[in-house]
Amino acid sequence: MDKYHKEGITRRDLMMLGAASAAVGVTGSLLPAGSSANAAEPATRHRTRFLLDCHVHVGGSPGLAAMIDQVHSPKDYLALRGKQPVAFAKAAGEPQIDNSNDLIAIMEKHGVTHGLIQPTPGRNASNERIAEVARNHKDRFFPLYRPESALGALGTGSMEPPTKEECRANARTEADAIENLFPKLGMVGMGEFVAGGYVTTALDPIEISRDMGPIMEALRPKKLPIMLPTGSSGWKGGLFYIYEPIWVDEVAGNFPDVPIVLTKMGRSIPTSFDACLTVAKRNSNVYFDLTETSEVHLREAIDQIGAHRIMFGTDLHGLSVNYAYEHGFHTVDGAQPSEEEWEWIAWRTADTVYQLGLEG
């Protein structure tokens, strides 16, 4: 046994320390303004039993991979489509390849032990591929489902507004997938689901909830979670439903036994975060993942709804490998959670909500 193990320091501890040090080099400090050098040690340096990233996208095109050097922050990623819409759409339209080994290397570098994985928007996005990757790495990954027909159009920016009849048909298709395909593929929940422009075109929360009814009813028996994106998106369409998710209050209230994860918890946009927090305070079945949120918003969420309803997530994918974990760790450390709060955020909340069985 080497000296590090004799002193109780694991390989993962060293990786976490390295990641925290790297973040210091980028930002200058992991401590929020006004904190002293004698403040509590950054949360991510405390060893947790597991570290689970609840927001990982597997799959990507060679064209998008070639753009990696242009993306070093969440801001860069969101701006990429706006700056190069034609090139981005063309790259997203290329056949996807399995990039799971590259993502695993990034996770191992930062001491991340587990991940909830889901397809990336684009041509030939595949739930079968996600399930296969999870089977091949069953000690690390748990698969989430996304509607494949919508992902292709979403990735290439070619999604057209559906008719009401098409919306109803789409909802029935996804409900059938939940009941029949989920068990076959071992899916533990629904990944990012943009209701607007797929199963609804309504603006009234009551109508939106009614349109989502078949999907929520299908999730209900096994209490399978669904992710609803918030804040903003690098993909065309659906922004009305993403930016200010007050409408989710109606869905959450009508289906109180279905866990709803408001992923990105507003994505650092104050008005979107306020809407997320308002909905979460009214509905105990609403959870957050902290992907691309701010230190201030994370701290407020911990104080308002508790760490037991917040999960660690980064939106790790082929274009975020240069910043995903540095940004995520910096956000957590800036919010200064206690060791117990960090334990919940790091893995325990996701383990409970997604019924992963890590605890046992």
XYZ file of C-alpha atoms in Angstrom:
360
model
C 0.000 0.000 0.000
C 1.433 3.412 -0.940
C 1.772 6.386 1.395
C -1.425 8.032 0.179
C -3.565 5.042 1.124
C -1.791 4.745 4.484
C -2.789 8.321 5.222
C -6.405 7.692 4.172
C -6.142 9.566 0.876
C -7.622 7.743 -2.099
C -6.923 8.117 -5.810
C -10.286 9.823 -6.142
C -9.316 12.340 -3.421
C -6.243 13.258 -5.437
C -8.281 13.650 -8.617
C -10.790 15.874 -6.836
C -7.995 18.005 -5.415
C -6.503 18.311 -8.881
C -9.832 19.393 -10.361
C -10.343 21.962 -7.623
C -6.836 23.313 -8.155
C -7.465 23.601 -11.881
C -10.619 25.593 -11.189
C -8.635 27.944 -8.973
C -6.241 28.534 -11.841
C -9.108 29.528 -14.119
C -11.190 31.620 -11.730
C -8.607 32.857 -9.252
C -10.481 31.453 -6.261
C -13.034 28.852 -5.345
C -14.326 31.009 -2.502
C -17.132 33.527 -3.063
C -16.402 37.233 -2.758
C -15.914 38.293 0.829
C -14.784 34.867 2.054
C -11.444 34.540 3.764
C -8.711 31.970 3.321
C -9.790 30.534 6.677
C -13.281 29.689 5.387
C -14.484 26.101 5.302
C -12.692 23.769 2.934
C -14.395 23.608 -0.497
C -17.180 21.037 -0.514
C -15.894 19.052 -3.473
C -12.721 18.209 -1.554
C -14.778 16.250 0.943
C -14.854 12.624 -0.080
C -18.373 11.335 -0.694
C -19.356 7.705 -1.001
C -20.097 8.240 -4.705
C -20.131 11.144 -7.135
C -22.922 10.849 -9.692
C -23.392 13.159 -12.670
C -27.119 13.063 -13.414
C -26.769 14.890 -16.738
C -24.524 13.237 -19.334
C -25.185 13.084 -23.103
C -23.651 10.206 -25.058
C -23.247 10.381 -28.830
C -22.009 13.105 -31.127
C -20.964 13.785 -34.678
C -17.373 14.179 -35.932
C -18.297 17.666 -37.148
C -19.353 18.806 -33.695
C -16.271 17.183 -32.169
C -14.153 19.356 -34.477
C -15.633 22.450 -32.783
C -14.393 21.516 -29.302
C -11.559 24.058 -29.321
C -14.120 26.864 -29.704
C -16.007 25.921 -26.534
C -14.500 26.598 -23.105
C -17.548 27.658 -21.087
C -21.343 27.312 -21.010
C -21.528 30.763 -22.601
C -19.390 29.604 -25.533
C -21.617 26.590 -26.059
C -24.877 28.545 -26.072
C -23.376 31.104 -28.459
C -22.007 28.548 -30.918
C -25.268 27.895 -32.768
C -25.998 31.623 -32.970
C -22.575 32.430 -34.387
C -22.399 29.512 -36.814
C -25.987 28.300 -37.402
C -25.331 26.707 -40.794
C -22.135 24.931 -39.736
C -23.708 23.806 -36.461
C -26.810 22.390 -38.169
C -24.668 20.636 -40.774
C -22.441 19.087 -38.114
C -25.429 18.037 -35.995
C -26.914 16.392 -39.077
C -23.980 14.021 -39.478
C -24.372 10.434 -38.250
C -23.510 10.176 -34.570
C -20.752 8.019 -33.170
C -20.347 6.484 -29.718
C -18.113 8.798 -27.674
C -18.722 7.088 -24.334
C -15.084 6.070 -23.813
C -13.974 9.692 -24.192
C -16.594 10.799 -21.664
C -15.587 8.054 -19.236
C -11.979 9.283 -19.390
C -13.140 12.798 -18.461
C -15.266 11.440 -15.615
C -12.401 9.361 -14.242
C -10.071 12.333 -14.426
C -12.431 14.231 -12.111
C -13.374 11.397 -9.782
C -16.954 10.973 -11.034
C -18.064 7.425 -10.283
C -21.494 7.213 -11.964
C -23.638 8.925 -14.567
C -27.196 9.105 -15.846
C -26.782 9.055 -19.630
C -29.163 10.112 -22.395
C -29.009 10.676 -26.168
C -27.628 13.847 -27.734
C -29.903 15.650 -30.232
C -28.952 14.984 -33.830
C -29.192 12.544 -36.675
C -29.594 8.873 -35.717
C -29.765 9.689 -31.987
C -30.484 6.310 -30.461
C -31.982 5.029 -27.234
C -30.721 1.573 -28.193
C -27.169 2.952 -28.211
C -27.679 4.515 -24.783
C -28.996 1.236 -23.394
C -26.066 -0.673 -24.899
C -23.511 1.732 -23.425
C -25.183 1.373 -20.031
C -25.089 -2.428 -20.319
C -21.409 -2.330 -21.267
C -20.654 -0.118 -18.258
C -23.307 -1.291 -15.818
C -21.081 -0.417 -12.869
C -21.049 3.223 -13.997
C -24.000 4.247 -16.210
C -27.810 4.294 -15.942
C -29.819 5.019 -19.131
C -32.470 7.697 -19.712
C -34.835 7.745 -22.690
C -35.542 10.617 -25.104
C -37.956 10.693 -28.089
C -35.799 9.817 -31.100
C -38.027 11.413 -33.752
C -37.866 14.753 -31.965
C -34.106 14.523 -31.360
C -33.272 14.294 -35.047
C -35.320 17.359 -35.951
C -34.157 19.218 -32.836
C -30.494 18.623 -33.593
C -30.722 19.851 -37.179
C -33.120 22.713 -36.430
C -35.766 21.290 -38.760
C -38.615 20.656 -36.324
C -41.945 21.917 -37.678
C -44.928 22.942 -35.504
C -47.193 19.897 -35.117
C -50.952 19.849 -35.510
C -53.106 19.024 -32.491
C -53.665 15.539 -33.845
C -49.915 15.049 -34.285
C -49.370 16.229 -30.704
C -51.855 13.655 -29.427
C -50.223 10.934 -31.524
C -46.761 11.864 -30.212
C -47.995 11.704 -26.618
C -49.490 8.261 -27.216
C -46.252 7.079 -28.850
C -44.159 8.154 -25.865
C -46.611 6.683 -23.366
C -46.357 3.373 -25.212
C -42.548 3.587 -25.145
C -42.591 4.139 -21.385
C -44.817 1.118 -20.832
C -43.131 -1.262 -23.274
C -39.686 -0.035 -24.344
C -38.441 1.184 -20.951
C -38.474 -2.310 -19.391
C -36.809 -3.828 -22.462
C -33.971 -1.271 -22.486
C -33.658 -0.868 -18.726
C -34.479 2.844 -18.775
C -34.637 4.456 -15.323
C -36.519 7.565 -16.450
C -37.225 10.123 -19.150
C -34.327 12.395 -20.072
C -34.728 16.007 -21.191
C -38.236 16.316 -22.591
C -39.348 19.487 -24.378
C -43.143 19.355 -24.363
C -43.695 22.439 -26.490
C -43.703 21.746 -30.197
C -43.914 17.995 -29.676
C -46.896 17.001 -27.534
C -48.428 20.449 -27.131
C -48.664 23.876 -28.721
C -50.810 25.251 -25.896
C -49.799 28.216 -23.758
C -52.285 27.619 -20.938
C -50.754 25.490 -18.136
C -54.007 23.549 -17.748
C -53.967 22.589 -21.425
C -50.254 21.744 -21.345
C -50.825 19.447 -18.378
C -53.733 17.794 -20.174
C -51.605 17.268 -23.298
C -48.832 15.694 -21.212
C -51.342 13.478 -19.413
C -50.673 10.205 -21.290
C -46.934 10.485 -20.639
C -47.299 11.352 -16.973
C -49.837 8.551 -16.456
C -47.399 6.080 -18.009
C -44.601 7.224 -15.684
C -46.845 7.057 -12.643
C -47.004 3.328 -11.726
C -43.247 2.967 -11.196
C -42.685 6.620 -10.215
C -40.251 7.094 -13.081
C -38.773 10.624 -13.199
C -38.951 13.036 -16.127
C -36.455 15.841 -16.860
C -37.824 19.176 -18.067
C -35.167 21.644 -19.307
C -35.208 25.237 -18.065
C -33.426 28.526 -18.683
C -32.220 28.443 -22.255
C -31.049 26.029 -24.929
C -28.510 25.792 -27.708
C -31.138 24.067 -29.841
C -33.798 25.750 -31.954
C -37.385 25.815 -30.690
C -39.244 25.341 -27.415
C -37.787 28.393 -25.680
C -41.157 29.608 -24.383
C -41.591 26.396 -22.393
C -37.963 26.292 -21.258
C -37.365 29.892 -20.184
C -40.095 30.335 -17.570
C -41.460 26.955 -16.466
C -44.320 28.212 -14.293
C -46.545 25.878 -16.322
C -44.831 22.911 -14.655
C -46.740 23.769 -11.467
C -49.924 22.450 -13.060
C -48.263 19.220 -14.221
C -46.577 18.624 -10.856
C -49.802 19.277 -8.972
C -51.818 16.911 -11.144
C -49.221 14.133 -10.943
C -47.747 14.447 -7.426
C -46.296 10.933 -7.439
C -44.177 11.477 -10.581
C -40.739 13.004 -9.830
C -40.046 16.019 -12.053
C -36.451 17.201 -12.420
C -36.163 20.831 -13.503
C -32.809 20.389 -15.108
C -30.390 23.338 -15.105
C -32.655 25.063 -12.518
C -32.885 28.192 -14.667
C -29.378 27.993 -16.128
C -28.204 31.029 -14.103
C -30.962 33.261 -15.567
C -32.603 35.038 -12.576
C -36.190 35.089 -13.863
C -36.051 31.454 -14.949
C -34.563 30.413 -11.610
C -37.291 32.304 -9.757
C -39.919 30.362 -11.710
C -38.170 27.057 -10.965
C -37.925 27.841 -7.265
C -41.547 28.972 -7.072
C -42.725 25.694 -8.607
C -40.410 23.600 -6.413
C -41.562 25.294 -3.203
C -45.179 24.443 -4.063
C -44.581 20.841 -5.164
C -42.496 18.332 -3.220
C -42.164 16.092 -6.287
C -40.079 18.738 -8.086
C -36.283 18.418 -7.983
C -33.353 20.358 -9.444
C -30.131 19.380 -11.126
C -27.489 22.064 -10.770
C -26.206 21.972 -14.352
C -24.900 25.429 -15.311
C -26.576 27.200 -12.413
C -24.802 29.879 -10.367
C -23.313 29.702 -6.882
C -25.923 32.169 -5.598
C -28.855 30.243 -7.066
C -27.543 26.934 -5.763
C -27.129 28.296 -2.248
C -30.626 29.775 -2.293
C -32.099 26.510 -3.553
C -30.373 24.558 -0.776
C -31.757 26.978 1.793
C -35.275 27.029 0.330
C -36.012 23.406 -0.661
C -33.090 21.457 0.800
C -30.121 19.569 -0.615
C -32.183 16.356 -0.617
C -33.988 17.739 -3.682
C -30.903 18.806 -5.642
C -28.584 16.665 -7.795
C -25.106 17.192 -9.168
C -25.132 17.495 -12.957
C -22.917 19.073 -15.603
C -24.388 18.535 -19.096
C -21.247 16.602 -20.006
C -21.209 15.920 -23.756
C -18.822 16.021 -26.680
C -18.665 19.818 -26.740
C -18.451 20.474 -22.986
C -15.427 18.343 -22.105
C -13.215 21.428 -21.706
C -15.273 22.929 -18.892
C -18.096 20.723 -17.571
C -16.551 19.520 -14.302
C -14.431 22.579 -13.577
C -17.583 24.697 -13.869
C -19.679 22.278 -11.822
C -17.179 21.991 -8.971
C -16.652 25.745 -8.884
C -20.409 26.294 -8.585
C -20.749 23.808 -5.738
C -17.775 25.186 -3.846
C -19.048 28.742 -4.213
C -22.371 27.732 -2.647
C -20.489 26.306 0.375
C -22.734 23.334 1.190
C -22.107 21.456 4.409
C -20.655 17.956 4.204
C -24.130 16.491 4.691
C -25.626 18.748 2.004
C -22.861 17.816 -0.422
C -23.442 14.106 0.247
C -27.067 14.518 -0.834
C -26.203 16.594 -3.893
C -23.264 14.406 -4.938
C -25.258 11.181 -5.198
C -27.887 10.478 -2.574
C -30.701 12.555 -4.113
C -30.275 10.973 -7.548
C -30.010 7.514 -5.998
C -33.328 8.078 -4.229
C -35.236 9.746 -7.076
C -34.084 7.330 -9.793
C -34.212 4.257 -7.533
C -30.667 3.258 -8.520
C -29.862 1.045 -5.562
C -26.455 2.571 -4.791
C -27.362 2.889 -1.120
C -27.857 -0.828 -0.663
